Amino acid sequence: MKFGVVVFPGSNCDEDLIYCLQKNTKQEVVKLWHKDHDLQGCDMVFLPGGFSYGDYLRSGAIARFSPIMQNVIAFANAGGYVMGICNGFQILCEAGLLPGALLRNTDMKFTCANVYIKATTSSLITSALDTSKALKIPIAHGEGRYYADDITLNSLIANDQILFKYCDADGNISNESNPNGSLQNIAGITNSARNVFGMMPHPERAALPELFNIDGLGLFQSIIQQAQQEA
Amino acid sequence: MKYKASIQIMPQAALLDPQGKAVTHGLQQMGYLNIDSVRVGKNITLEIEANSEDEAKSAVEESCKKLLANMIMETYSYSLTLL
């Protein structure tokens, strides 16, 4: 499997993600420059965290129109795997590849902290995860409050598109364990075709023993396992 | 002809606006107890070269819907003046 990580001006989690993917999957990982139009034959494209285009206007609003995104959108619409983490999730929502939007955190704070999430459905990125286990994964965002109108939210639920929910260390989903005011504690979703994934927490910051937390490793293992099954 | 558009973008009425809420609290702490329901949006001005007011309007609307506002969470309104 070949992975591509898009680099926008203002991306700041691209190197972490590339290192994490290389260490954990032993696959080829290439950088995709935002001004290019070539996905270099990647099997899966990642949009990393950061502050693309300085978060001007709205997080992800300008990045969504960058040259490479036109190819990423076409790739996703043709069934290609695309995953956005943090700012990448915001970009995917702005691009319309994922439904809903990410609003300013209810408490107005930029929150940088370890939180707990748990997988709530099986997908390319969650198949190897135990849905009963809470994973400790860091978040670092000011605009992570997931919002969608009632019709969209109901269809997300009906189609089992919610990937992760914020919870406490024991896996209980409650208001207290919701760090940003997201509807239904939503931390990550997939599209109806289940090939586009977005999440606010950073699994790439919790997938190396050197960082004393490998709770995020399962996501990358899921991708590799699924890819091997499909091959 | 050249037009100037003044575009106002606001968080949707039904959505919590934490920024507006914080400003409301600030004003009330200053003693303005008669002030409530502050909401914070954006004001964007731009100039458009167009052959008619209708053409200018459609350019503004398209820009708002495609980029300047996110219709999932915001609403927009604008006024046009001939320069």
Short mmCIF file of C-alpha atoms in Angstrom, two decimals:
data_model
loop_
_atom_site.label_atom_id
_atom_site.label_comp_id
_atom_site.label_asym_id
_atom_site.label_seq_id
_atom_site.Cartn_x
_atom_site.Cartn_y
_atom_site.Cartn_z
CA MET A 1 0.00 0.00 0.00
CA LYS A 2 1.27 3.48 -0.81
CA PHE A 3 0.30 6.40 1.42
CA GLY A 4 0.31 10.09 0.55
CA VAL A 5 0.26 12.93 3.07
CA VAL A 6 -0.84 16.29 1.70
CA VAL A 7 1.21 19.28 2.82
CA PHE A 8 -0.63 22.61 2.86
CA PRO A 9 0.94 25.91 3.91
CA GLY A 10 0.31 25.79 7.66
CA SER A 11 0.13 22.01 8.03
CA ASN A 12 2.08 21.09 11.16
CA CYS A 13 1.30 17.42 11.78
CA ASP A 14 2.48 16.18 8.38
CA GLU A 15 5.92 15.03 9.57
CA ASP A 16 4.45 13.28 12.64
CA LEU A 17 1.99 11.43 10.45
CA ILE A 18 4.61 10.42 7.88
CA TYR A 19 6.94 9.13 10.62
CA CYS A 20 4.08 7.27 12.30
CA LEU A 21 2.92 5.67 9.04
CA GLN A 22 6.46 4.63 8.08
CA LYS A 23 7.23 3.15 11.50
CA ASN A 24 3.94 1.36 11.97
CA THR A 25 3.02 0.20 8.50
CA LYS A 26 6.46 -0.22 6.84
CA GLN A 27 4.86 1.04 3.65
CA GLU A 28 5.95 3.74 1.24
CA VAL A 29 4.82 7.21 2.30
CA VAL A 30 5.13 10.27 0.06
CA LYS A 31 4.41 13.96 0.57
CA LEU A 32 1.86 15.53 -1.73
CA TRP A 33 2.38 19.26 -2.20
CA HIS A 34 -0.80 21.35 -2.17
CA LYS A 35 0.08 23.05 -5.47
CA ASP A 36 0.52 19.77 -7.35
CA HIS A 37 -2.12 17.85 -9.22
CA ASP A 38 -0.52 14.41 -8.91
CA LEU A 39 -1.52 11.87 -6.26
CA GLN A 40 1.53 9.79 -7.32
CA GLY A 41 -0.43 6.56 -7.45
CA CYS A 42 -1.20 6.54 -3.72
CA ASP A 43 -3.73 4.02 -2.41
CA MET A 44 -4.72 6.24 0.48
CA VAL A 45 -4.41 9.99 0.96
CA PHE A 46 -4.13 11.67 4.36
CA LEU A 47 -4.92 15.31 5.15
CA PRO A 48 -2.89 16.12 8.27
CA GLY A 49 -3.53 18.42 11.19
CA GLY A 50 -2.41 22.02 11.38
CA PHE A 51 -3.66 25.43 10.37
CA SER A 52 -3.85 25.27 6.59
CA TYR A 53 -3.81 28.76 5.08
CA GLY A 54 -3.73 30.18 8.60
CA ASP A 55 -7.32 29.03 9.22
CA TYR A 56 -8.29 32.26 7.39
CA LEU A 57 -12.03 32.75 6.84
CA ARG A 58 -12.87 29.35 8.42
CA SER A 59 -10.73 26.30 9.23
CA GLY A 60 -10.25 24.37 6.00
CA ALA A 61 -12.22 26.81 3.83
CA ILE A 62 -9.32 27.92 1.64
CA ALA A 63 -7.46 24.58 1.64
CA ARG A 64 -10.54 22.96 0.16
CA PHE A 65 -9.92 24.92 -3.08
CA SER A 66 -6.17 24.24 -3.33
CA PRO A 67 -5.00 22.49 -6.54
CA ILE A 68 -4.32 19.05 -5.01
CA MET A 69 -7.75 18.99 -3.36
CA GLN A 70 -9.43 18.84 -6.77
CA ASN A 71 -7.58 15.54 -7.33
CA VAL A 72 -8.29 14.34 -3.79
CA ILE A 73 -12.02 15.03 -4.29
CA ALA A 74 -12.05 13.15 -7.61
CA PHE A 75 -10.07 10.28 -6.02
CA ALA A 76 -12.52 10.05 -3.10
CA ASN A 77 -15.53 10.22 -5.40
CA ALA A 78 -14.05 7.31 -7.37
CA GLY A 79 -13.84 5.25 -4.16
CA GLY A 80 -10.26 6.04 -3.10
CA TYR A 81 -9.43 6.03 0.61
CA VAL A 82 -9.01 9.48 2.16
CA MET A 83 -8.52 10.29 5.82
CA GLY A 84 -8.43 13.69 7.49
CA ILE A 85 -7.13 14.25 11.00
CA CYS A 86 -8.03 17.44 12.91
CA ASN A 87 -7.58 20.23 10.33
CA GLY A 88 -7.82 17.47 7.71
CA PHE A 89 -11.29 16.60 9.04
CA GLN A 90 -12.28 20.27 8.82
CA ILE A 91 -11.06 20.39 5.20
CA LEU A 92 -13.04 17.25 4.28
CA CYS A 93 -16.22 18.79 5.73
CA GLU A 94 -15.61 22.07 3.88
CA ALA A 95 -15.03 20.08 0.68
CA GLY A 96 -18.35 18.30 1.14
CA LEU A 97 -16.66 14.88 1.22
CA LEU A 98 -17.97 14.46 4.76
CA PRO A 99 -21.29 15.85 6.02
CA GLY A 100 -21.61 18.51 8.70
CA ALA A 101 -19.21 21.13 9.99
CA LEU A 102 -16.80 21.78 12.87
CA LEU A 103 -17.67 24.81 14.96
CA ARG A 104 -15.84 26.69 17.67
CA ASN A 105 -15.56 24.69 20.89
CA THR A 106 -18.42 25.47 23.28
CA ASP A 107 -16.05 26.72 25.99
CA MET A 108 -14.15 28.98 23.53
CA LYS A 109 -10.86 27.32 24.50
CA PHE A 110 -8.24 25.80 22.28
CA THR A 111 -8.01 22.43 24.02
CA CYS A 112 -4.77 20.47 23.92
CA ALA A 113 -5.25 17.40 26.10
CA ASN A 114 -5.43 13.64 26.22
CA VAL A 115 -9.06 12.54 25.91
CA TYR A 116 -10.74 9.18 25.59
CA ILE A 117 -12.62 8.00 22.53
CA LYS A 118 -14.07 4.70 21.50
CA ALA A 119 -14.77 3.20 18.11
CA THR A 120 -18.48 2.80 17.46
CA THR A 121 -18.46 1.00 14.12
CA SER A 122 -16.26 -1.16 11.94
CA SER A 123 -14.47 0.46 9.00
CA LEU A 124 -11.09 0.58 7.26
CA ILE A 125 -9.61 2.51 10.19
CA THR A 126 -11.46 0.85 13.07
CA SER A 127 -11.75 -2.85 12.16
CA ALA A 128 -8.91 -3.95 14.46
CA LEU A 129 -10.21 -1.91 17.41
CA ASP A 130 -12.15 -3.25 20.37
CA THR A 131 -15.38 -1.19 20.44
CA SER A 132 -15.74 -1.71 24.18
CA LYS A 133 -12.34 -0.20 24.99
CA ALA A 134 -11.68 3.50 25.55
CA LEU A 135 -8.58 4.76 23.74
CA LYS A 136 -6.51 7.60 25.14
CA ILE A 137 -5.83 9.92 22.17
CA PRO A 138 -4.80 13.59 22.29
CA ILE A 139 -6.84 16.41 20.83
CA ALA A 140 -5.51 19.88 19.95
CA HIS A 141 -8.15 22.13 18.46
CA GLY A 142 -10.24 25.24 18.96
CA GLU A 143 -12.87 24.34 16.37
CA GLY A 144 -13.86 20.74 16.91
CA ARG A 145 -17.53 20.93 17.84
CA TYR A 146 -19.12 18.59 15.35
CA TYR A 147 -22.44 19.87 14.07
CA ALA A 148 -24.91 18.66 11.46
CA ASP A 149 -28.60 19.39 10.99
CA ASP A 150 -31.15 16.85 12.23
CA ILE A 151 -31.66 15.18 8.85
CA THR A 152 -27.91 14.73 8.34
CA LEU A 153 -27.39 13.51 11.90
CA ASN A 154 -30.22 10.98 11.60
CA SER A 155 -28.80 9.63 8.37
CA LEU A 156 -25.32 9.34 9.96
CA ILE A 157 -26.86 7.24 12.71
CA ALA A 158 -29.08 5.19 10.38
CA ASN A 159 -26.13 4.38 8.10
CA ASP A 160 -23.76 3.65 10.98
CA GLN A 161 -21.33 6.40 9.89
CA ILE A 162 -20.17 7.53 13.34
CA LEU A 163 -16.62 6.20 13.76
CA PHE A 164 -15.67 7.50 17.21
CA LYS A 165 -17.34 9.08 20.21
CA TYR A 166 -15.72 10.91 23.13
CA CYS A 167 -16.05 8.95 26.36
CA ASP A 168 -14.45 8.63 29.79
CA ALA A 169 -11.60 6.24 30.70
CA ASP A 170 -14.16 3.49 31.31
CA GLY A 171 -15.86 3.98 27.96
CA ASN A 172 -18.94 5.80 29.25
CA ILE A 173 -20.26 8.37 26.79
CA SER A 174 -21.44 11.41 28.73
CA ASN A 175 -21.60 15.21 28.61
CA GLU A 176 -18.66 15.35 31.04
CA SER A 177 -16.49 13.41 28.62
CA ASN A 178 -17.34 15.69 25.69
CA PRO A 179 -14.39 18.10 25.32
CA ASN A 180 -15.85 20.51 22.76
CA GLY A 181 -19.64 20.29 22.68
CA SER A 182 -19.85 17.97 19.67
CA LEU A 183 -23.31 16.63 18.89
CA GLN A 184 -23.72 13.17 20.42
CA ASN A 185 -20.04 13.23 21.48
CA ILE A 186 -19.01 12.66 17.87
CA ALA A 187 -15.21 12.59 17.45
CA GLY A 188 -15.05 11.07 13.97
CA ILE A 189 -17.26 10.07 11.05
CA THR A 190 -17.13 8.33 7.67
CA ASN A 191 -19.06 9.05 4.47
CA SER A 192 -21.92 6.83 3.29
CA ALA A 193 -19.60 4.99 0.86
CA ARG A 194 -17.23 4.35 3.82
CA ASN A 195 -14.05 5.37 2.00
CA VAL A 196 -13.59 8.86 3.50
CA PHE A 197 -12.74 9.26 7.19
CA GLY A 198 -12.43 12.26 9.45
CA MET A 199 -11.58 12.60 13.13
CA MET A 200 -10.54 15.45 15.43
CA PRO A 201 -8.25 13.44 17.80
CA HIS A 202 -4.67 12.70 16.69
CA PRO A 203 -3.95 8.94 16.57
CA GLU A 204 -0.54 9.66 15.01
CA ARG A 205 0.50 11.27 18.31
CA ALA A 206 -0.34 8.09 20.20
CA ALA A 207 1.16 5.29 18.14
CA LEU A 208 4.81 5.07 19.18
CA PRO A 209 6.25 3.49 22.35
CA GLU A 210 8.65 6.45 22.63
CA LEU A 211 5.61 8.63 23.32
CA PHE A 212 4.43 6.31 26.11
CA ASN A 213 1.04 5.84 24.47
CA ILE A 214 0.18 3.40 21.71
CA ASP A 215 -3.61 3.58 21.95
CA GLY A 216 -3.73 5.02 18.43
CA LEU A 217 -1.73 2.17 16.91
CA GLY A 218 -4.86 0.09 16.27
CA LEU A 219 -6.08 2.53 13.63
CA PHE A 220 -2.96 2.05 11.52
CA GLN A 221 -3.06 -1.71 12.10
CA SER A 222 -6.67 -1.73 10.91
CA ILE A 223 -5.70 -0.03 7.65
CA ILE A 224 -2.89 -2.50 6.94
CA GLN A 225 -4.97 -5.57 7.87
CA GLN A 226 -7.87 -4.49 5.68
CA ALA A 227 -5.52 -3.67 2.81
CA GLN A 228 -3.92 -7.10 3.06
CA GLN A 229 -7.34 -8.77 3.05
CA GLU A 230 -8.39 -6.78 -0.01
CA ALA A 231 -5.14 -7.55 -1.87
CA MET B 1 -19.48 49.24 -14.00
CA LYS B 2 -17.97 48.72 -10.63
CA TYR B 3 -19.95 47.75 -7.57
CA LYS B 4 -18.98 47.44 -3.96
CA ALA B 5 -20.57 44.69 -1.87
CA SER B 6 -20.73 44.73 1.89
CA ILE B 7 -21.38 41.19 3.04
CA GLN B 8 -22.45 40.23 6.51
CA ILE B 9 -21.92 36.63 7.62
CA MET B 10 -23.54 35.46 10.84
CA PRO B 11 -23.66 32.18 12.74
CA GLN B 12 -27.05 30.55 12.16
CA ALA B 13 -29.63 31.75 14.65
CA ALA B 14 -30.25 28.25 16.03
CA LEU B 15 -26.55 27.62 16.75
CA LEU B 16 -24.75 28.44 19.95
CA ASP B 17 -22.24 31.24 19.33
CA PRO B 18 -19.68 30.87 22.17
CA GLN B 19 -17.85 33.99 21.03
CA GLY B 20 -21.02 36.09 21.27
CA LYS B 21 -21.81 34.55 24.64
CA ALA B 22 -18.36 35.50 25.99
CA VAL B 23 -18.76 39.07 24.72
CA THR B 24 -22.25 39.26 26.30
CA HIS B 25 -20.75 38.27 29.65
CA GLY B 26 -17.99 40.83 29.23
CA LEU B 27 -20.43 43.65 28.56
CA GLN B 28 -22.63 42.65 31.46
CA GLN B 29 -19.62 42.58 33.77
CA MET B 30 -18.87 46.13 32.69
CA GLY B 31 -22.31 47.05 33.99
CA TYR B 32 -24.32 47.00 30.77
CA LEU B 33 -27.01 44.80 32.26
CA ASN B 34 -29.50 45.88 29.61
CA ILE B 35 -27.40 44.25 26.85
CA ASP B 36 -28.02 40.63 25.91
CA SER B 37 -27.76 38.15 23.02
CA VAL B 38 -24.52 39.36 21.41
CA ARG B 39 -23.67 37.41 18.28
CA VAL B 40 -20.38 37.80 16.46
CA GLY B 41 -20.11 37.48 12.69
CA LYS B 42 -17.90 38.75 9.91
CA ASN B 43 -18.13 41.68 7.57
CA ILE B 44 -16.48 41.28 4.19
CA THR B 45 -16.28 44.00 1.54
CA LEU B 46 -15.32 43.42 -2.05
CA GLU B 47 -15.48 45.13 -5.42
CA ILE B 48 -16.99 43.61 -8.54
CA GLU B 49 -16.72 44.60 -12.17
CA ALA B 50 -20.15 43.76 -13.70
CA ASN B 51 -22.42 44.90 -16.53
CA SER B 52 -25.52 45.14 -14.36
CA GLU B 53 -26.67 44.99 -10.77
CA ASP B 54 -28.11 41.52 -11.39
CA GLU B 55 -24.77 40.27 -12.65
CA ALA B 56 -23.03 41.73 -9.58
CA LYS B 57 -25.63 40.15 -7.30
CA SER B 58 -25.20 36.71 -8.77
CA ALA B 59 -21.40 36.98 -8.42
CA VAL B 60 -21.79 37.90 -4.73
CA GLU B 61 -24.28 35.13 -4.07
CA GLU B 62 -22.12 32.53 -5.76
CA SER B 63 -19.05 33.66 -3.80
CA CYS B 64 -20.99 33.51 -0.54
CA LYS B 65 -22.40 30.05 -1.16
CA LYS B 66 -19.15 28.56 -2.46
CA LEU B 67 -16.58 30.11 -0.15
CA LEU B 68 -17.36 33.14 2.00
CA ALA B 69 -20.07 31.47 4.10
CA ASN B 70 -20.54 27.86 5.13
CA MET B 71 -24.27 27.37 4.73
CA ILE B 72 -24.26 24.52 7.27
CA MET B 73 -23.42 26.91 10.08
CA GLU B 74 -23.77 30.46 8.75
CA THR B 75 -26.13 32.81 6.94
CA TYR B 76 -25.22 35.74 4.74
CA SER B 77 -26.77 39.03 3.68
CA TYR B 78 -25.31 41.87 1.66
CA SER B 79 -25.83 45.30 0.21
CA LEU B 80 -24.52 46.57 -3.13
CA THR B 81 -23.54 50.08 -4.08
CA LEU B 82 -22.48 51.40 -7.47
CA LEU B 83 -19.04 52.98 -7.27
#
